[in-house]
Tab-separated table of C-alpha atoms and ligand atoms in Angstrom:
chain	number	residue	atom	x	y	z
Y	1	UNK	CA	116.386	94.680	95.196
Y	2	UNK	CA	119.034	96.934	95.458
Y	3	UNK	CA	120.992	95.890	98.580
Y	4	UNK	CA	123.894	98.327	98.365
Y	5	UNK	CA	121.410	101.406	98.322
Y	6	UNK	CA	119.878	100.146	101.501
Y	7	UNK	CA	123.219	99.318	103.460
Y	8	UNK	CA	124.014	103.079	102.606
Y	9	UNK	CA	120.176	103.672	104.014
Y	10	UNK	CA	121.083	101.831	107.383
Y	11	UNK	CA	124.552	102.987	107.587
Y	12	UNK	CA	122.445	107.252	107.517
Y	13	UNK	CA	124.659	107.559	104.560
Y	14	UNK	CA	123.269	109.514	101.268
Y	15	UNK	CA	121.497	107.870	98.755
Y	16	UNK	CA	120.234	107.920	95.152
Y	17	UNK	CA	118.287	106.176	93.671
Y	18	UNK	CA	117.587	106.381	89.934
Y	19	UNK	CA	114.308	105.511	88.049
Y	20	UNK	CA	115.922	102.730	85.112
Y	21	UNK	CA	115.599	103.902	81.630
Y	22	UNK	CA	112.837	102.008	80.748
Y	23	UNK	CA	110.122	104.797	79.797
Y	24	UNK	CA	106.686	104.105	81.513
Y	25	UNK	CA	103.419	105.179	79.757
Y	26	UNK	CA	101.598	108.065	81.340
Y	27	UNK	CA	98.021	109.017	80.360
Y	28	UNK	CA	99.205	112.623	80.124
Y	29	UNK	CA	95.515	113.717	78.845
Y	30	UNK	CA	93.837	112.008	81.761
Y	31	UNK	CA	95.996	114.532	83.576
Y	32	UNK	CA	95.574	117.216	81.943
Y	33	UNK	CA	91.626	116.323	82.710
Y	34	UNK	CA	92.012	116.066	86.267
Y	35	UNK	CA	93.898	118.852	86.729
Y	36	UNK	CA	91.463	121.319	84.836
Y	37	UNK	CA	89.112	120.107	87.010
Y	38	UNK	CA	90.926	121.075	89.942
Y	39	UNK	CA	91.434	124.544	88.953
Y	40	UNK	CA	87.992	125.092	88.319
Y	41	UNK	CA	87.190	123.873	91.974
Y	42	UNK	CA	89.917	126.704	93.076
Y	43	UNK	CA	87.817	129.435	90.906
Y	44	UNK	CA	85.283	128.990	92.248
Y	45	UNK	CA	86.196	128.989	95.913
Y	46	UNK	CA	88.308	132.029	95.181
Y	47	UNK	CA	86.034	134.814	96.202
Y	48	UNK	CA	85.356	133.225	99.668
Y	49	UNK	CA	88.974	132.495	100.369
Y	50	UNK	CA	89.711	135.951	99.514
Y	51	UNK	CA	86.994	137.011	101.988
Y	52	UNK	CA	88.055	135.146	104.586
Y	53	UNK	CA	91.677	134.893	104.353
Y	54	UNK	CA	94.882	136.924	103.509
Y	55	UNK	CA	95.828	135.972	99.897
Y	56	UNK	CA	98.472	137.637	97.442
Y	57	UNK	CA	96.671	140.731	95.598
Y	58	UNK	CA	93.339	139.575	97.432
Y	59	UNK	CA	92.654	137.374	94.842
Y	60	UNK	CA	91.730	134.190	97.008
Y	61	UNK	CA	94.265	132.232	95.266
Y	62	UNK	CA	96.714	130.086	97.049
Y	63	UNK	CA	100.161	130.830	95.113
Y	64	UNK	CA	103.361	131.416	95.465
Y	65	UNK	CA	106.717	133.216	93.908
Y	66	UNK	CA	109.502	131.723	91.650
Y	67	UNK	CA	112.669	133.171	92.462
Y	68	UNK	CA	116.531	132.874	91.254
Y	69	UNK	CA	118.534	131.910	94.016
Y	70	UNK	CA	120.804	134.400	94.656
Y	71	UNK	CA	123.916	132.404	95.970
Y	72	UNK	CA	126.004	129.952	93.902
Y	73	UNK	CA	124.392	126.356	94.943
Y	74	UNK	CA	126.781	122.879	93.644
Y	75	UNK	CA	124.248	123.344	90.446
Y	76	UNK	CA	124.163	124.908	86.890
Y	77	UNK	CA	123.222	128.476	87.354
Y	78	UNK	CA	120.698	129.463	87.913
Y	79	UNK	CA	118.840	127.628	90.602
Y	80	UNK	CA	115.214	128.578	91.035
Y	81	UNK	CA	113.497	128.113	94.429
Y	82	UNK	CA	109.663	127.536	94.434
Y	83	UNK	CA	108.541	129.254	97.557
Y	84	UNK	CA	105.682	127.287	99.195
Y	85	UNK	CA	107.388	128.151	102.498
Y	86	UNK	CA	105.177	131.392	101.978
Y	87	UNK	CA	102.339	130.036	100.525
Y	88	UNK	CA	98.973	132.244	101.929
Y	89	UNK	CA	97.139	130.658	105.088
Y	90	UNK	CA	99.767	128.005	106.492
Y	91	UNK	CA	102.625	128.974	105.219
Y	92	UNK	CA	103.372	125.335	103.727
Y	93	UNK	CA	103.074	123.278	100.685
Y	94	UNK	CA	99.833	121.590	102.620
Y	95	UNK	CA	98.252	125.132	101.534
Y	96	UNK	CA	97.220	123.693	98.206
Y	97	UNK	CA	96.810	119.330	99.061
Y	98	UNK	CA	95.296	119.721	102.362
Y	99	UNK	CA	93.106	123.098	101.705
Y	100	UNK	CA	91.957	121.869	98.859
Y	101	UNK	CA	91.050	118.395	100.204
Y	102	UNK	CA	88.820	120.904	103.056
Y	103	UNK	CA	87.413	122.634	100.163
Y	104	UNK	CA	85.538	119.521	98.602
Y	105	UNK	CA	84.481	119.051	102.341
Y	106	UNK	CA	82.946	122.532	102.859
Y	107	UNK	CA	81.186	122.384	99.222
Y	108	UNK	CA	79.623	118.698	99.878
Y	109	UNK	CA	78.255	120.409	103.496
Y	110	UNK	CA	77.096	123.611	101.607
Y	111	UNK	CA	75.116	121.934	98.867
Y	112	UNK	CA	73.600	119.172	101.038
Y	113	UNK	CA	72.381	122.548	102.711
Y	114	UNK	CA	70.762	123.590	99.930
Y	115	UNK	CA	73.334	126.968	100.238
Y	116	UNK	CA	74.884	126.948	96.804
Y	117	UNK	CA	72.205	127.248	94.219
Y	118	UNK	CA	72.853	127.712	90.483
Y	119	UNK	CA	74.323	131.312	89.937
Y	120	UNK	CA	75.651	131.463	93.840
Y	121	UNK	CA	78.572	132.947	94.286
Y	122	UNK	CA	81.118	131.330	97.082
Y	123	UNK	CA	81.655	134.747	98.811
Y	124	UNK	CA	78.484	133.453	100.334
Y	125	UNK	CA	80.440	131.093	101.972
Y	126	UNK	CA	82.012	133.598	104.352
Y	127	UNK	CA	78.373	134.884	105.119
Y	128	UNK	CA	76.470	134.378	108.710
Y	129	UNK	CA	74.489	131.797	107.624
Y	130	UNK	CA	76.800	129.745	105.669
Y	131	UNK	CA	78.800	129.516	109.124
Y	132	UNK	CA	76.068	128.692	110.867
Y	133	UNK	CA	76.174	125.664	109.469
Y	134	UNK	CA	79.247	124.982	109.074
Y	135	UNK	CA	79.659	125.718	112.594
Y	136	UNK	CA	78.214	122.387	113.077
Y	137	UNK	CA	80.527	120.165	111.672
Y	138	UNK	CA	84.261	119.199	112.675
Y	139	UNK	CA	87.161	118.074	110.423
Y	140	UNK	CA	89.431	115.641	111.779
Y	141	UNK	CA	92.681	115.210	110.286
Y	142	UNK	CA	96.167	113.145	111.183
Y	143	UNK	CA	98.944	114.533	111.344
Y	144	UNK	CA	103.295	114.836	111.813
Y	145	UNK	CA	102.434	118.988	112.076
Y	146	UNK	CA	101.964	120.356	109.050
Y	147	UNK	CA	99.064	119.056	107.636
Y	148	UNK	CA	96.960	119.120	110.632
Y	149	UNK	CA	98.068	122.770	111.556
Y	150	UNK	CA	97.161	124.212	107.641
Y	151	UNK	CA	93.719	122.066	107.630
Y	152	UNK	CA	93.571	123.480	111.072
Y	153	UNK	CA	93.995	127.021	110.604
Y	154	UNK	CA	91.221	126.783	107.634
Y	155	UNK	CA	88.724	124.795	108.878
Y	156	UNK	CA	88.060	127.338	111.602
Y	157	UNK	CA	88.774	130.471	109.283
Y	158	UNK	CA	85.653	129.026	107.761
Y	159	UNK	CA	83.872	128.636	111.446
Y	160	UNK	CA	84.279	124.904	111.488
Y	161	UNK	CA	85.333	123.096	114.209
Y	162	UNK	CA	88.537	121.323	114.249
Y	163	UNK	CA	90.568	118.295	115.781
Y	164	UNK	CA	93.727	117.604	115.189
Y	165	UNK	CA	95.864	114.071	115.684
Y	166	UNK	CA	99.288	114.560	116.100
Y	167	UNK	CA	101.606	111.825	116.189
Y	168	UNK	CA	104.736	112.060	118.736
Y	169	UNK	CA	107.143	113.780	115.781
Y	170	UNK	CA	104.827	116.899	115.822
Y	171	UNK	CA	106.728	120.171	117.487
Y	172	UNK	CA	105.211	120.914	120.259
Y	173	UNK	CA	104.991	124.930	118.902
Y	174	UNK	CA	102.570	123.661	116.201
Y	175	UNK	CA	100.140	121.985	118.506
Y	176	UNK	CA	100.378	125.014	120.881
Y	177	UNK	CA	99.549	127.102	117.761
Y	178	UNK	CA	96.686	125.132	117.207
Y	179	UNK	CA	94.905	125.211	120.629
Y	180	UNK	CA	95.233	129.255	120.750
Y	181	UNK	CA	93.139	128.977	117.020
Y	182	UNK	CA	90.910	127.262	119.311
Y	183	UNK	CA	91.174	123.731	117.849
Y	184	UNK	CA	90.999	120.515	119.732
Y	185	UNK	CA	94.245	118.408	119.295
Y	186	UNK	CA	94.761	114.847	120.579
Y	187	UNK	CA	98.405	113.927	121.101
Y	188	UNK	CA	99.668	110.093	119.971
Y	189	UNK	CA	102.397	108.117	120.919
Y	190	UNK	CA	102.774	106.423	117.983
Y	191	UNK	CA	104.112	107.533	114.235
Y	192	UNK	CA	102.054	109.377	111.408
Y	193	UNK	CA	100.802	106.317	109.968
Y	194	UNK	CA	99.572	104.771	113.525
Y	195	UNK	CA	97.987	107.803	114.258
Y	196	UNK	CA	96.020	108.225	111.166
Y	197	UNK	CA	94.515	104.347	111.658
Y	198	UNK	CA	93.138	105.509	114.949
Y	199	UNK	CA	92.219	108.992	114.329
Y	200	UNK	CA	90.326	107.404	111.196
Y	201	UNK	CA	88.864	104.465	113.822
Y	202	UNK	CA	87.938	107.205	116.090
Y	203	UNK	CA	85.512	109.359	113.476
Y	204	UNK	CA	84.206	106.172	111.997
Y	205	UNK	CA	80.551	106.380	114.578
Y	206	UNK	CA	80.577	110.155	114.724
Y	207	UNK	CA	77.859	112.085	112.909
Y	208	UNK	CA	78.709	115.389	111.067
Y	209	UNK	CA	82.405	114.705	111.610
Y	210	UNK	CA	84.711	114.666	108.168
Y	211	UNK	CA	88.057	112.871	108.001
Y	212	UNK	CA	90.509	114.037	105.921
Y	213	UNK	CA	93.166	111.527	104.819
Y	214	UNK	CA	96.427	112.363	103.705
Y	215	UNK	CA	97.868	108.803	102.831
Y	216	UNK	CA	95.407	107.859	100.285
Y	217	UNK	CA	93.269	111.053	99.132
Y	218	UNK	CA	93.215	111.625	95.854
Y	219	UNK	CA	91.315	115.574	96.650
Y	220	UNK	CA	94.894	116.257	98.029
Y	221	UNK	CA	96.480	114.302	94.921
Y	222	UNK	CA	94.935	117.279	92.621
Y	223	UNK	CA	95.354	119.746	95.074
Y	224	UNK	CA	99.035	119.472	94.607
Y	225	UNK	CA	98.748	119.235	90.855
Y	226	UNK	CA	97.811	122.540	90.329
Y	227	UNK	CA	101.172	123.871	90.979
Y	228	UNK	CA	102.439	122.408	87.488
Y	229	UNK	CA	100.079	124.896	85.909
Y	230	UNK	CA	101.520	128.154	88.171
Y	231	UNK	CA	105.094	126.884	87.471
Y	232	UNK	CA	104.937	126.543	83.981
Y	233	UNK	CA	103.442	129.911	83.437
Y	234	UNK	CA	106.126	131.369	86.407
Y	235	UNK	CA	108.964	129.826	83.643
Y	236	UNK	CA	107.206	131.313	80.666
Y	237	UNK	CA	107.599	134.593	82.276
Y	238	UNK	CA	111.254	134.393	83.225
Y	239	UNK	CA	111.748	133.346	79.333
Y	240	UNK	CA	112.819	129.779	80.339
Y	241	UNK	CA	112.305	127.649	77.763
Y	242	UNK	CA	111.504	123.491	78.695
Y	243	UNK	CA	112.644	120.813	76.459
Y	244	UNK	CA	114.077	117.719	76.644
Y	245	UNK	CA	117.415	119.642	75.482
Y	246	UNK	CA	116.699	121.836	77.972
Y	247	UNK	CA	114.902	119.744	81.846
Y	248	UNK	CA	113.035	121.045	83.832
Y	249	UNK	CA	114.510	119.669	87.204
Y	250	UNK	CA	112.391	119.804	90.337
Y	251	UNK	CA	113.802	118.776	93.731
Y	252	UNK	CA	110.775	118.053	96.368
Y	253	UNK	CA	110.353	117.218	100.017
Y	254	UNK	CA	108.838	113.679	99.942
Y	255	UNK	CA	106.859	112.687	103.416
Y	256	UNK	CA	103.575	110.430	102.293
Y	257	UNK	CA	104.548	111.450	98.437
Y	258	UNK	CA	101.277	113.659	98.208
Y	259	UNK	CA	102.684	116.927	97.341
Y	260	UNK	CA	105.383	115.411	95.361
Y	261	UNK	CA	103.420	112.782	93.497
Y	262	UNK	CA	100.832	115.776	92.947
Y	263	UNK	CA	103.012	118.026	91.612
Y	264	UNK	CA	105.093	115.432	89.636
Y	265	UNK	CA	101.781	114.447	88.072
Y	266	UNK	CA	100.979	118.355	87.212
Y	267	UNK	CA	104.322	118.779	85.773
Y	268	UNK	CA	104.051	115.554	83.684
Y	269	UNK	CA	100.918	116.413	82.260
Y	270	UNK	CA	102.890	119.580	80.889
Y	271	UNK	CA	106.541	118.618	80.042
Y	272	UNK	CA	105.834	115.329	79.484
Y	273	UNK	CA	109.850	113.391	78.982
Y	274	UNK	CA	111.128	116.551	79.583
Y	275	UNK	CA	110.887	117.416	83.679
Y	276	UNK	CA	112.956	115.467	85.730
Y	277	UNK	CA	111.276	114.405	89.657
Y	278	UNK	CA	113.497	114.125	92.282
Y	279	UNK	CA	112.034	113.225	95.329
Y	280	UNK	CA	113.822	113.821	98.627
Y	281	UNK	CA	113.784	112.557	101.772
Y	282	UNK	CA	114.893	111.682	105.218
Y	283	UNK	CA	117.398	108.532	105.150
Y	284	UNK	CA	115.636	107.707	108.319
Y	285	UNK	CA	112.505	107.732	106.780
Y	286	UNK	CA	113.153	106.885	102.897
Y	287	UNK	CA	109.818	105.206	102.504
Y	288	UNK	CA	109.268	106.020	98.704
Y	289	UNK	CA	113.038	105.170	98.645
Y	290	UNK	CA	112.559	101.702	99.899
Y	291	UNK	CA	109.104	101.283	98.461
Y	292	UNK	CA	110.514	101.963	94.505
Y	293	UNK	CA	114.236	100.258	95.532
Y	294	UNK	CA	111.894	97.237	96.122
Y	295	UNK	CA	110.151	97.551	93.304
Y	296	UNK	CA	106.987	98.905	93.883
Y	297	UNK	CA	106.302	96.418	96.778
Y	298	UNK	CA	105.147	98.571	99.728
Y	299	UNK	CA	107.264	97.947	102.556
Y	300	UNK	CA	107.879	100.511	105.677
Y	301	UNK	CA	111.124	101.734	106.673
Y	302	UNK	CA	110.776	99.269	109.302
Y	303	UNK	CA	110.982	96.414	107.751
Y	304	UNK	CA	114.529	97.702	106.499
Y	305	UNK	CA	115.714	98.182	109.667
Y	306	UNK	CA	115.780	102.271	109.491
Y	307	UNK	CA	114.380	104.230	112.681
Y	308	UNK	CA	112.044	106.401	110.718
Y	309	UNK	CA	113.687	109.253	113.284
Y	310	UNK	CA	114.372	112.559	111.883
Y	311	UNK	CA	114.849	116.478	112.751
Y	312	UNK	CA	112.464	117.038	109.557
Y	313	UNK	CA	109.215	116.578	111.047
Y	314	UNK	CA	107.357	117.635	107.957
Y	315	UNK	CA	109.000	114.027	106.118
Y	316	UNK	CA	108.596	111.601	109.288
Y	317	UNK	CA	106.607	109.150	107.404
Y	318	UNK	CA	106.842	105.064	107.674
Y	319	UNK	CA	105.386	103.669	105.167
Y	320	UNK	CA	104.390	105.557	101.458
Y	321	UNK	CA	100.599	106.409	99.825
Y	322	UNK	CA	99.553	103.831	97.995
Y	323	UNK	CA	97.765	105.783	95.998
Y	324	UNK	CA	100.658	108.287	95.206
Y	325	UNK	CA	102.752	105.023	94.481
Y	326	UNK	CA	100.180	103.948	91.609
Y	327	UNK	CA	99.173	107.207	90.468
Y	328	UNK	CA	103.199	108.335	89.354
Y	329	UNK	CA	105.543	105.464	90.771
Y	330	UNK	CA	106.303	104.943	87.776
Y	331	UNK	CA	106.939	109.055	86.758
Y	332	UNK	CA	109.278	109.237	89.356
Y	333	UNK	CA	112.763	109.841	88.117
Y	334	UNK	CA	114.818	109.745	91.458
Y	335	UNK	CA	114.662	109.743	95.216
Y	336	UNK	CA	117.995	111.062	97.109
Y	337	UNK	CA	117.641	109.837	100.939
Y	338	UNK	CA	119.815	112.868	102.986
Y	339	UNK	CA	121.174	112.951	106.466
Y	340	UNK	CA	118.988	115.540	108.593
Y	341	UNK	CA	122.655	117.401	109.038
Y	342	UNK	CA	122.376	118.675	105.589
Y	343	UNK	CA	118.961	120.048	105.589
Y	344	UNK	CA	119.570	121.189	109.089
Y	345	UNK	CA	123.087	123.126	107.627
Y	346	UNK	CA	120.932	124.540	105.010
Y	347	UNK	CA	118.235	125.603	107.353
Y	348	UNK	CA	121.754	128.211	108.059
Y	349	UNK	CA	123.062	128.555	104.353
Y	350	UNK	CA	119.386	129.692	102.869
Y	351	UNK	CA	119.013	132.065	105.596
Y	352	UNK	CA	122.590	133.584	105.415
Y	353	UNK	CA	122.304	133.601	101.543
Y	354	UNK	CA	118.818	134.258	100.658
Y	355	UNK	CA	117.073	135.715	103.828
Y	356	UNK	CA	114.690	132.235	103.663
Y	357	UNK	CA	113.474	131.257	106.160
Y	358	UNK	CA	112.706	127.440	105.860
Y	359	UNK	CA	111.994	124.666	108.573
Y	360	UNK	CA	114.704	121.136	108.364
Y	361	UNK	CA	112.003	119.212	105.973
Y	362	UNK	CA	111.769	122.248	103.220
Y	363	UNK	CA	115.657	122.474	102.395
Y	364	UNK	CA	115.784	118.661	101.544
Y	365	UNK	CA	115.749	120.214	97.820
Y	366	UNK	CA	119.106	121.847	98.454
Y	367	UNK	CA	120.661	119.107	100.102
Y	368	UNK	CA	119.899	117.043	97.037
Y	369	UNK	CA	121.441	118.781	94.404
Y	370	UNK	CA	124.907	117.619	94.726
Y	371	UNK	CA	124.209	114.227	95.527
Y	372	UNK	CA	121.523	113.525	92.164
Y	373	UNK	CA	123.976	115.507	90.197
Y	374	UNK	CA	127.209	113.332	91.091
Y	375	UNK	CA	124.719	110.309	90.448
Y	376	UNK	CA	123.723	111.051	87.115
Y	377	UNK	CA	127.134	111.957	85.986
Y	378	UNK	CA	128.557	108.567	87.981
Y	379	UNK	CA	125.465	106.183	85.926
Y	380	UNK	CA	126.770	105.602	82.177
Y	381	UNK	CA	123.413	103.653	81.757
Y	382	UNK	CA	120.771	106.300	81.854
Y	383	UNK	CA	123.151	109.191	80.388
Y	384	UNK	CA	123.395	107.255	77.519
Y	385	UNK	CA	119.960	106.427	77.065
Y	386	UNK	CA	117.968	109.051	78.749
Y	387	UNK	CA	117.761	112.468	76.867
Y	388	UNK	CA	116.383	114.917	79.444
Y	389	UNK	CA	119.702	113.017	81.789
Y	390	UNK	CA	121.567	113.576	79.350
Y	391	UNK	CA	121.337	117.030	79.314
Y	392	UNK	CA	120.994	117.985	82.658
Y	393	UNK	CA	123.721	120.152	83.100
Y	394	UNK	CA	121.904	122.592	79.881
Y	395	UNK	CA	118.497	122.077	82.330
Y	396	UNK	CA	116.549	124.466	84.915
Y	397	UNK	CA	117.058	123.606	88.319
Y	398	UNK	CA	114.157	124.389	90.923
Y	399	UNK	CA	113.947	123.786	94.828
Y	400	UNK	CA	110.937	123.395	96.388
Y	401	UNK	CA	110.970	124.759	99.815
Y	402	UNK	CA	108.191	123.734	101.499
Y	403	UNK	CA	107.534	125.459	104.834
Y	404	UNK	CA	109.135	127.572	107.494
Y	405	UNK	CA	107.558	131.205	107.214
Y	406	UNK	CA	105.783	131.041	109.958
Y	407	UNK	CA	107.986	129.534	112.756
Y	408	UNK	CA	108.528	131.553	115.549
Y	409	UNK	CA	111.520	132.838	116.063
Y	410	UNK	CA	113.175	131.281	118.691
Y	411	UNK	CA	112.494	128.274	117.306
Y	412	UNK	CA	114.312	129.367	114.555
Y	413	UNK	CA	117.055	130.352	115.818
Y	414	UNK	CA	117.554	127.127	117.474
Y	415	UNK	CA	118.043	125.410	114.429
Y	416	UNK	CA	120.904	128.521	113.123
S	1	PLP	C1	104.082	117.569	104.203
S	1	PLP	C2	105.321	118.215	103.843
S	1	PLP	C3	106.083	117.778	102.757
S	1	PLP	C4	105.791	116.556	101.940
S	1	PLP	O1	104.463	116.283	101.627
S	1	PLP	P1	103.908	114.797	101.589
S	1	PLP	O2	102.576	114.917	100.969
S	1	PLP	O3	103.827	114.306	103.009
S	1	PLP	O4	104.862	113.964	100.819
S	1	PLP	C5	107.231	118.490	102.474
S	1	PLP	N1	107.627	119.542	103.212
S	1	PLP	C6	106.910	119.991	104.247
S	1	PLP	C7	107.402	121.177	105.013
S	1	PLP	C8	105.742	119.343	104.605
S	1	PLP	O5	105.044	119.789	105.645
């Protein structure tokens, strides 16, 4: 147990906590596997999502830029930002877990329908029949905001129908969103993983009626993964070179852990020892803080006594995926727990310096960067044993931001 870290938790202090230099095996080739698989899922829905949705080049492909960041940051120049804040569709990092977890929906309904025979292209998919049937059958989904509003905003671009559970930290701008798409959304009073146990209760009975579960999907899990692939070919391209002389360091928004653990596993499968994780999150809702500080045993930030209140609704999770936890606990290489002040003073600084426009839960990466980096230089242990540590200060930084694009304005200005 590590006691201190979790006074500093209670206390809404910053946090790090660091993975010990024990090295953990990893089935990298297993990965590798899954992954591949994944990407051939996205092929083959490309030429409907490009029919039915606005995608970069009209490709159908959900992707999105690698950038330098064009301010000095409290890192080793230069800092990259991964911008899922303008992913296609939502707008959000959920744009690749949570479409994807809809797309394995749509293609179990289409082939029980007998609509996707050998040879069939998915552009058929976007086709009068095709959402006929799908017309028929409604996607129900849990939710803090995010995840219900991109699975949202799909499921009826494909002429589903769609409810939506929202548990009480959801902004009241993305349920209104919602309803104008035209989708049904039930409000709860209770947190995001209350409101998934009774929006999952609530399908159980119901015919033609698909839950998708963010806390313990793997579809998601791969969904994520993907984006190892597009940012190792981004770096290739901006001649940055990955070695364990060299890290790769990734900062990412941690809510559940999906995206994260997904992309962690993604980048794993590539870099192997030499990318560096660093989860972020909320100290008022550190739950794969607490759940790795306590070694793997899966407490809530309840238990700890922290409030699980925060300003970044897009983190305001309790208690950790399970799945997540076992799939790449043991990859993780560090979670920083920050105050919602700093990610709501960089919601300011990113805007001011690099015209982004980001919602409180997608700057946690730059709120990070100075605390992990005064960490690793403060812990003798894993410098002196850890290579890709070791060299951190000869390594790539990149921040995930994770949403924002689409917030309206005077919400956004609100938070300036
Ligand atoms: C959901 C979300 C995350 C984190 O994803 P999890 O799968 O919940 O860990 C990060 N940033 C934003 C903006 C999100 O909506």
């Amino acid at each position: 147990m590590h006691e201190k870290l979790l006074t500093k938790l209670r206390g809404g202090e910053t946090a790090v906590w660091l993975k010990s230099a024990k090295a953990d095996f990893f089935d990298a080739e297993a990965a590798r596997a899954d992954v591949a698989a994944a990407e051939i899922r996205w092929q083959r829905f490309a030429p409907a999502l490009a029919r039915l949705f606005d995608t970069p080049g009209g490709l159908g492909r959900i992707n999105s830029p690698l950038s330098e960041y064009p301010a000095s940051l409290p890192a080793p120049a230069p800092v990259y930002v991964k911008a899922d804040h303008s992913l296609p569709i939502t707008a959000c990092v959920k744009a690749r877990g949570g479409i994807f977890g809809l797309l394995c929906v749509i293609e179990k309904i289409a082939q029980d329908a007998g609509l996707l025979k050998e040879q069939e292209t998915y552009a058929i998919l976007a086709d009068e029949p095709a959402r006929r049937i799908l017309a028929e059958h409604t996607v129900v989904v849990a939710s803090t905001g995010n995840l219900g509003y991109s699975i949202g905003v799909a499921a009826i671009g494909f002429g589903m129908q769609a409810e939506v559970h929202m548990s009480d930290d959801a902004k009241e701008w993305k349920k209104a969103r919602l309803r104008e798409l035209g989708a049904t959304v039930v409000e709860h009073v209770g947190d995001y993983t209350s409101t998934v146990s009774s929006a999952r209760t609530s399908v159980a009975e119901r015919d033609k009626t698909h839950f998708i579960d963010d806390e313990n999907s793997w579809d998601l899990f791969v969904g994520y993964a993907g984006a190892g692939e597009e940012l190792a070919q981004q770096l290739k391209q901006a001649n940055v070179d990955v070695s364990v002389e060299h890290p790769l360091v990734v900062y990412l928004p941690c809510g559940v852990g999906g995206a994260p653990g997904g992309i962690t596993y993604g980048l794993k499968s590539i870099f192997g020892d030499a990318v560096v994780c660093v989860f972020v999150e909320p100290v008022n809702s550190a739950c794969v803080f607490v759940a790795l500080a306590c070694d793997g045993a899966l407490k809530s930030v309840y238990d700890v006594g922290l409030s699980n209140n925060t300003e970044a609704d897009g983190l305001a999770v309790s208690r950790a995926s399970e799945l997540v936890l076992n799939k790449v606990g043991k990859q993780i290489d560090a979670v920083v727990a920050v105050p919602d002040k700093s990610m709501t003073d960089w919601v300011g600084k990113a805007w001011s310096n690099a015209a982004l426009r980001l919602e409180p839960s997608a700057t946690a990466g730059f709120a990070a960067l100075e605390p992990f980096l005064q960490a690793i230089d403060a812990d003798v242990t894993s410098n002196g044993t850890r290579p890709a540590l070791k060299n951190i200060a000869q390594g790539t930084h990149v921040v995930w931001t994770t949403g924002g694009d689409l917030m309206p304005e005077d919400i956004f200005q609100q938070f300036l």
